[in-house]
Short mmCIF file of the C-alpha atoms (twelve columns), coordinates in Angstrom:
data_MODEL
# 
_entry.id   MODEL 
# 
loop_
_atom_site.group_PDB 
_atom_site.id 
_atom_site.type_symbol 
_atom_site.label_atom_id 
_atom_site.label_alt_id 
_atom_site.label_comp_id 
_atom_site.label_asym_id 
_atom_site.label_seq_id 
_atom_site.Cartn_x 
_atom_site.Cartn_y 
_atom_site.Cartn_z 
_atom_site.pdbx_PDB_model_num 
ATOM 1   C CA . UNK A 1   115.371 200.144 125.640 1 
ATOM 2   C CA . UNK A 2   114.843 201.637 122.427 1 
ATOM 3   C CA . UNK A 3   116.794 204.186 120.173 1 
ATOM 4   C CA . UNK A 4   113.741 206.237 118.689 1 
ATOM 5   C CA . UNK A 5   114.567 209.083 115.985 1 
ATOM 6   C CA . UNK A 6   115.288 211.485 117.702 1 
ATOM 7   C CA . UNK A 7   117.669 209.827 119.238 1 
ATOM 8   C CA . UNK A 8   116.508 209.472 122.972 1 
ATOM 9   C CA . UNK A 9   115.713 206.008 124.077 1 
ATOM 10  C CA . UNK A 10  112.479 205.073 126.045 1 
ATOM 11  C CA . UNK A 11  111.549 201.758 127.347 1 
ATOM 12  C CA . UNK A 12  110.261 198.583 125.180 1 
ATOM 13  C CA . UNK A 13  106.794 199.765 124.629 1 
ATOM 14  C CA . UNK A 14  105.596 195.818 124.547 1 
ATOM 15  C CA . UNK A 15  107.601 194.592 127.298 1 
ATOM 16  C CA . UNK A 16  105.462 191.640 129.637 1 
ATOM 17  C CA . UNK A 17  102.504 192.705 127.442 1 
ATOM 18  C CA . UNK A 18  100.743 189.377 127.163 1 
ATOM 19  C CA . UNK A 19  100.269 187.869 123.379 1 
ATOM 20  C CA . UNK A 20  97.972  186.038 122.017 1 
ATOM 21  C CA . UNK A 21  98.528  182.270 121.065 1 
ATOM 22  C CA . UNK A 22  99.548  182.051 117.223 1 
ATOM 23  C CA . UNK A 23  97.871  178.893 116.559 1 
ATOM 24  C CA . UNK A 24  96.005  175.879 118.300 1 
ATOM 25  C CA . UNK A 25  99.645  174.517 119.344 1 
ATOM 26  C CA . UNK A 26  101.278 177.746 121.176 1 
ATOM 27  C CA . UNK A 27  100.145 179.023 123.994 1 
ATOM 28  C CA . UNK A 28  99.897  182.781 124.927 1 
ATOM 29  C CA . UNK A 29  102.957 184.204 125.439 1 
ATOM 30  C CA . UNK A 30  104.992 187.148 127.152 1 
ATOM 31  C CA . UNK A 31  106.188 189.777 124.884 1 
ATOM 32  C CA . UNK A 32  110.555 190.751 125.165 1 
ATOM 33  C CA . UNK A 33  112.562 193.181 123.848 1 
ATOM 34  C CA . UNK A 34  109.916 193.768 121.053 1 
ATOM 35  C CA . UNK A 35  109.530 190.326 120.365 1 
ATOM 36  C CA . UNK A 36  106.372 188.015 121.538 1 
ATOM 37  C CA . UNK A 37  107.326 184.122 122.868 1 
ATOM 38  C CA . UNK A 38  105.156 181.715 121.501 1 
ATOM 39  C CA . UNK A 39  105.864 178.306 123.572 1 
ATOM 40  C CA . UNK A 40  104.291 174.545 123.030 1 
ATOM 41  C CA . UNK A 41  101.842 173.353 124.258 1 
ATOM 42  C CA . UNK A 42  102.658 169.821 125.233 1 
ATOM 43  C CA . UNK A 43  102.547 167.004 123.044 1 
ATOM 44  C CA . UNK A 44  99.264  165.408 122.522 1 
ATOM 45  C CA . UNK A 45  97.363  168.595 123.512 1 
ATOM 46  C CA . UNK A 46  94.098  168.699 121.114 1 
ATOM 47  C CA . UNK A 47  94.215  171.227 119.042 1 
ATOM 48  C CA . UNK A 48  91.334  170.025 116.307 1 
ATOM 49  C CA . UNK A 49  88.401  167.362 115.626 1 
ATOM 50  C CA . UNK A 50  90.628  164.370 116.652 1 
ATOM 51  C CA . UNK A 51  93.770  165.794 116.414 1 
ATOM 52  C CA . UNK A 52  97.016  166.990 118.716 1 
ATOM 53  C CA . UNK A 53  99.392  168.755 118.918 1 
ATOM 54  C CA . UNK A 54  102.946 167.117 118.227 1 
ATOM 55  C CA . UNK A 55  106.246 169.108 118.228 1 
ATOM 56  C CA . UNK A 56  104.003 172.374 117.416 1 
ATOM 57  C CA . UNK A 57  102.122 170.950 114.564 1 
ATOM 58  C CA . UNK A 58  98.254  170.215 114.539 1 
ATOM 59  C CA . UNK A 59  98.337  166.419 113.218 1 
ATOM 60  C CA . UNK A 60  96.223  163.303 112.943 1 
ATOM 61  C CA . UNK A 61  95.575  162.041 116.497 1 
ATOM 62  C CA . UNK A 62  97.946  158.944 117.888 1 
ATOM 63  C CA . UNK A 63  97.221  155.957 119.030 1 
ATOM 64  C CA . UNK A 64  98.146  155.409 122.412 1 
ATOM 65  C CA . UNK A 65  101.959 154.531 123.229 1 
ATOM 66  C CA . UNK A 66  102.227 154.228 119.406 1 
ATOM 67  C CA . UNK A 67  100.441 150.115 119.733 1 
ATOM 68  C CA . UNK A 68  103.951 149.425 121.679 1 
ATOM 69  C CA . UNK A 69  104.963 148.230 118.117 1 
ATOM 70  C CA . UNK A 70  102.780 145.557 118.573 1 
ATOM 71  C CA . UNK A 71  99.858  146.415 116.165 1 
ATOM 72  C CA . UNK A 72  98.489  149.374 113.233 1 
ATOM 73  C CA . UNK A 73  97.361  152.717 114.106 1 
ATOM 74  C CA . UNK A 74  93.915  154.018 112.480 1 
ATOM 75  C CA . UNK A 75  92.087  157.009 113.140 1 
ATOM 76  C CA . UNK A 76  93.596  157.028 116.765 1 
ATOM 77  C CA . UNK A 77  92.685  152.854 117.294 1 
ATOM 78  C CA . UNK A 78  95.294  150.207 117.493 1 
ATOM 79  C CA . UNK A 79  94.684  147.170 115.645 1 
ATOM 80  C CA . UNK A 80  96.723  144.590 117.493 1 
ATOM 81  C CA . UNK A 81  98.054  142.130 116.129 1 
ATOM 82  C CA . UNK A 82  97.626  138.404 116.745 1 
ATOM 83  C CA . UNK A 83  98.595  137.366 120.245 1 
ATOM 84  C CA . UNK A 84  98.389  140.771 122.352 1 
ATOM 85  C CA . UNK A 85  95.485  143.047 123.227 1 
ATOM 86  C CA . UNK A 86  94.097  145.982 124.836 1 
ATOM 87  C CA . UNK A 87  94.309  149.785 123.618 1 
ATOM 88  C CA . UNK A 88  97.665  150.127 123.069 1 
ATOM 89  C CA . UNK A 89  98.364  146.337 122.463 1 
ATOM 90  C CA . UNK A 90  100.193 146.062 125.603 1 
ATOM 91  C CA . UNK A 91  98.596  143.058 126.895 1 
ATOM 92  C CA . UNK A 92  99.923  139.419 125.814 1 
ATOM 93  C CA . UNK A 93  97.285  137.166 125.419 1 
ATOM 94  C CA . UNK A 94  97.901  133.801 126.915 1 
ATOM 95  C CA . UNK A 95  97.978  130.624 124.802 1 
ATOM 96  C CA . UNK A 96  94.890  127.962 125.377 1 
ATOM 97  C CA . UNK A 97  95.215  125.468 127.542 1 
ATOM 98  C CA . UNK A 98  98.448  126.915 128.172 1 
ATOM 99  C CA . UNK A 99  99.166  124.360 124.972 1 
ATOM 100 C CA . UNK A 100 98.685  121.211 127.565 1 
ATOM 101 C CA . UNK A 101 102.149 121.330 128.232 1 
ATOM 102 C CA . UNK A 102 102.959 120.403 124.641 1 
ATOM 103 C CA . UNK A 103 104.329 123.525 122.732 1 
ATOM 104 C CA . UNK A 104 105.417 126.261 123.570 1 
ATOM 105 C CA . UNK A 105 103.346 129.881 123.935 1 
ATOM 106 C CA . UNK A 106 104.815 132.900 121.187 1 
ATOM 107 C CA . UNK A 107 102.866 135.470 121.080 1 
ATOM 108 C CA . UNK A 108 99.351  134.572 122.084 1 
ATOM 109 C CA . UNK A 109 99.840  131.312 119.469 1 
ATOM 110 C CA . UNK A 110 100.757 128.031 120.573 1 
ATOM 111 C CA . UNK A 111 104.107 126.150 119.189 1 
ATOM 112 C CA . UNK A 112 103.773 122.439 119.001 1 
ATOM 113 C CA . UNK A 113 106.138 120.352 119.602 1 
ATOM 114 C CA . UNK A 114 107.003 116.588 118.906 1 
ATOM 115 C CA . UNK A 115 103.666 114.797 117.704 1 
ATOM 116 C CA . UNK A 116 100.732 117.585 118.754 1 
ATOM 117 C CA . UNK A 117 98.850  119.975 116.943 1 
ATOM 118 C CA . UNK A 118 95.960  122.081 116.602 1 
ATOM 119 C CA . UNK A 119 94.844  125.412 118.540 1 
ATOM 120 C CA . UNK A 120 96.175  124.273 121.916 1 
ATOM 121 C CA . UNK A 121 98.564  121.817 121.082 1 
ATOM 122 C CA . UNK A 122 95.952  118.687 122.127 1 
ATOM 123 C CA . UNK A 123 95.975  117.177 119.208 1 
ATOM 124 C CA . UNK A 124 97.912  113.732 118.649 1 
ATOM 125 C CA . UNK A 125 99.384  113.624 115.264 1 
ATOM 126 C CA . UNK A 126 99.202  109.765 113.929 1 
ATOM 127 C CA . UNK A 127 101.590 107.837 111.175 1 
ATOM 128 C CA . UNK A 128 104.911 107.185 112.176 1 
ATOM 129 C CA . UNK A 129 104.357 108.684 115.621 1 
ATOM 130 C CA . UNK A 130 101.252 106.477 116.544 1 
# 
C-alpha cells in the first residue's frame, strides 16, 4: 500500500510485475513493495565468451573442481602437475613397473630405495653395493 498526496493509499502499482534481469548474472525477478528482486543465477552459469558467473560477478571461466589443488588453472585448462592427470587433475597416475617392487610410488614418481634407480626403480646402483 501506498500513501499518495493526497493522502489516500492505493495498492503497490509494481507489485508481481515481472523485472527484467540487471545483468548477465541475475535473473528476472518479481517486483515487492516497490522494489524489484534481482536473484543469482547459480555459480558457473555463463554469462560471457568463456566466462561465469561466480557469487554475481561475470569472471574469467574456472577450471574444473579448481585442478583439486593438484595442478595451474589457464584460460579454463588445468595443467596438472607431475604424477596426476585428467581435466581436473583428479586422476593419480601410477608409477612404472609399479617401481619392480623397489621404491616406493609418490605421486606418479617412483622412490628408490636401497641400491636402485632410474625411472622405475630397475636400475642396480654399483660401488659399495655391488
Amino acid at each position: 500500500v501506498v500513501v499518495t498526496a493526497m493522502g489516500t493509499t492505493q495498492d503497490d502499482l509494481c507489485q508481481g510485475v515481472v523485472c527484467q534481469a540487471k545483468d548477465e548474472c541475475h535473473a528476472m525477478g518479481i517486483c515487492t513493495g516497490g522494489f524489484c528482486s534481482h536473484p543469482l543465477k547459480p555459480n558457473e552459469s555463463p554469462c560471457g565468451d568463456n566466462m561465469v558467473c561466480m557469487e554475481g560477478i561475470c569472471t574469467n571461466a574456472g577450471c574444473p573442481s579448481n585442478c583439486n589443488g593438484r595442478g595451474t588453472c589457464k584460460d579454463a585448462t588445468c595443467f596438472c602437475r607431475a604424477g596426476y592427470t585428467g581435466e581436473d587433475c583428479s586422476t593419480v597416475l601410477p608409477c612404472p613397473a609399479d617401481c619392480n617392487g623397489h621404491g616406493q610410488c609418490v605421486e606418479g614418481v617412483c622412490m628408490c630405495t636401497g641400491h636402485y634407480s632410474g625411472a622405475d626403480c630397475s636400475n642396480t646402483i654399483c660401488g659399495e653395493f655391488g
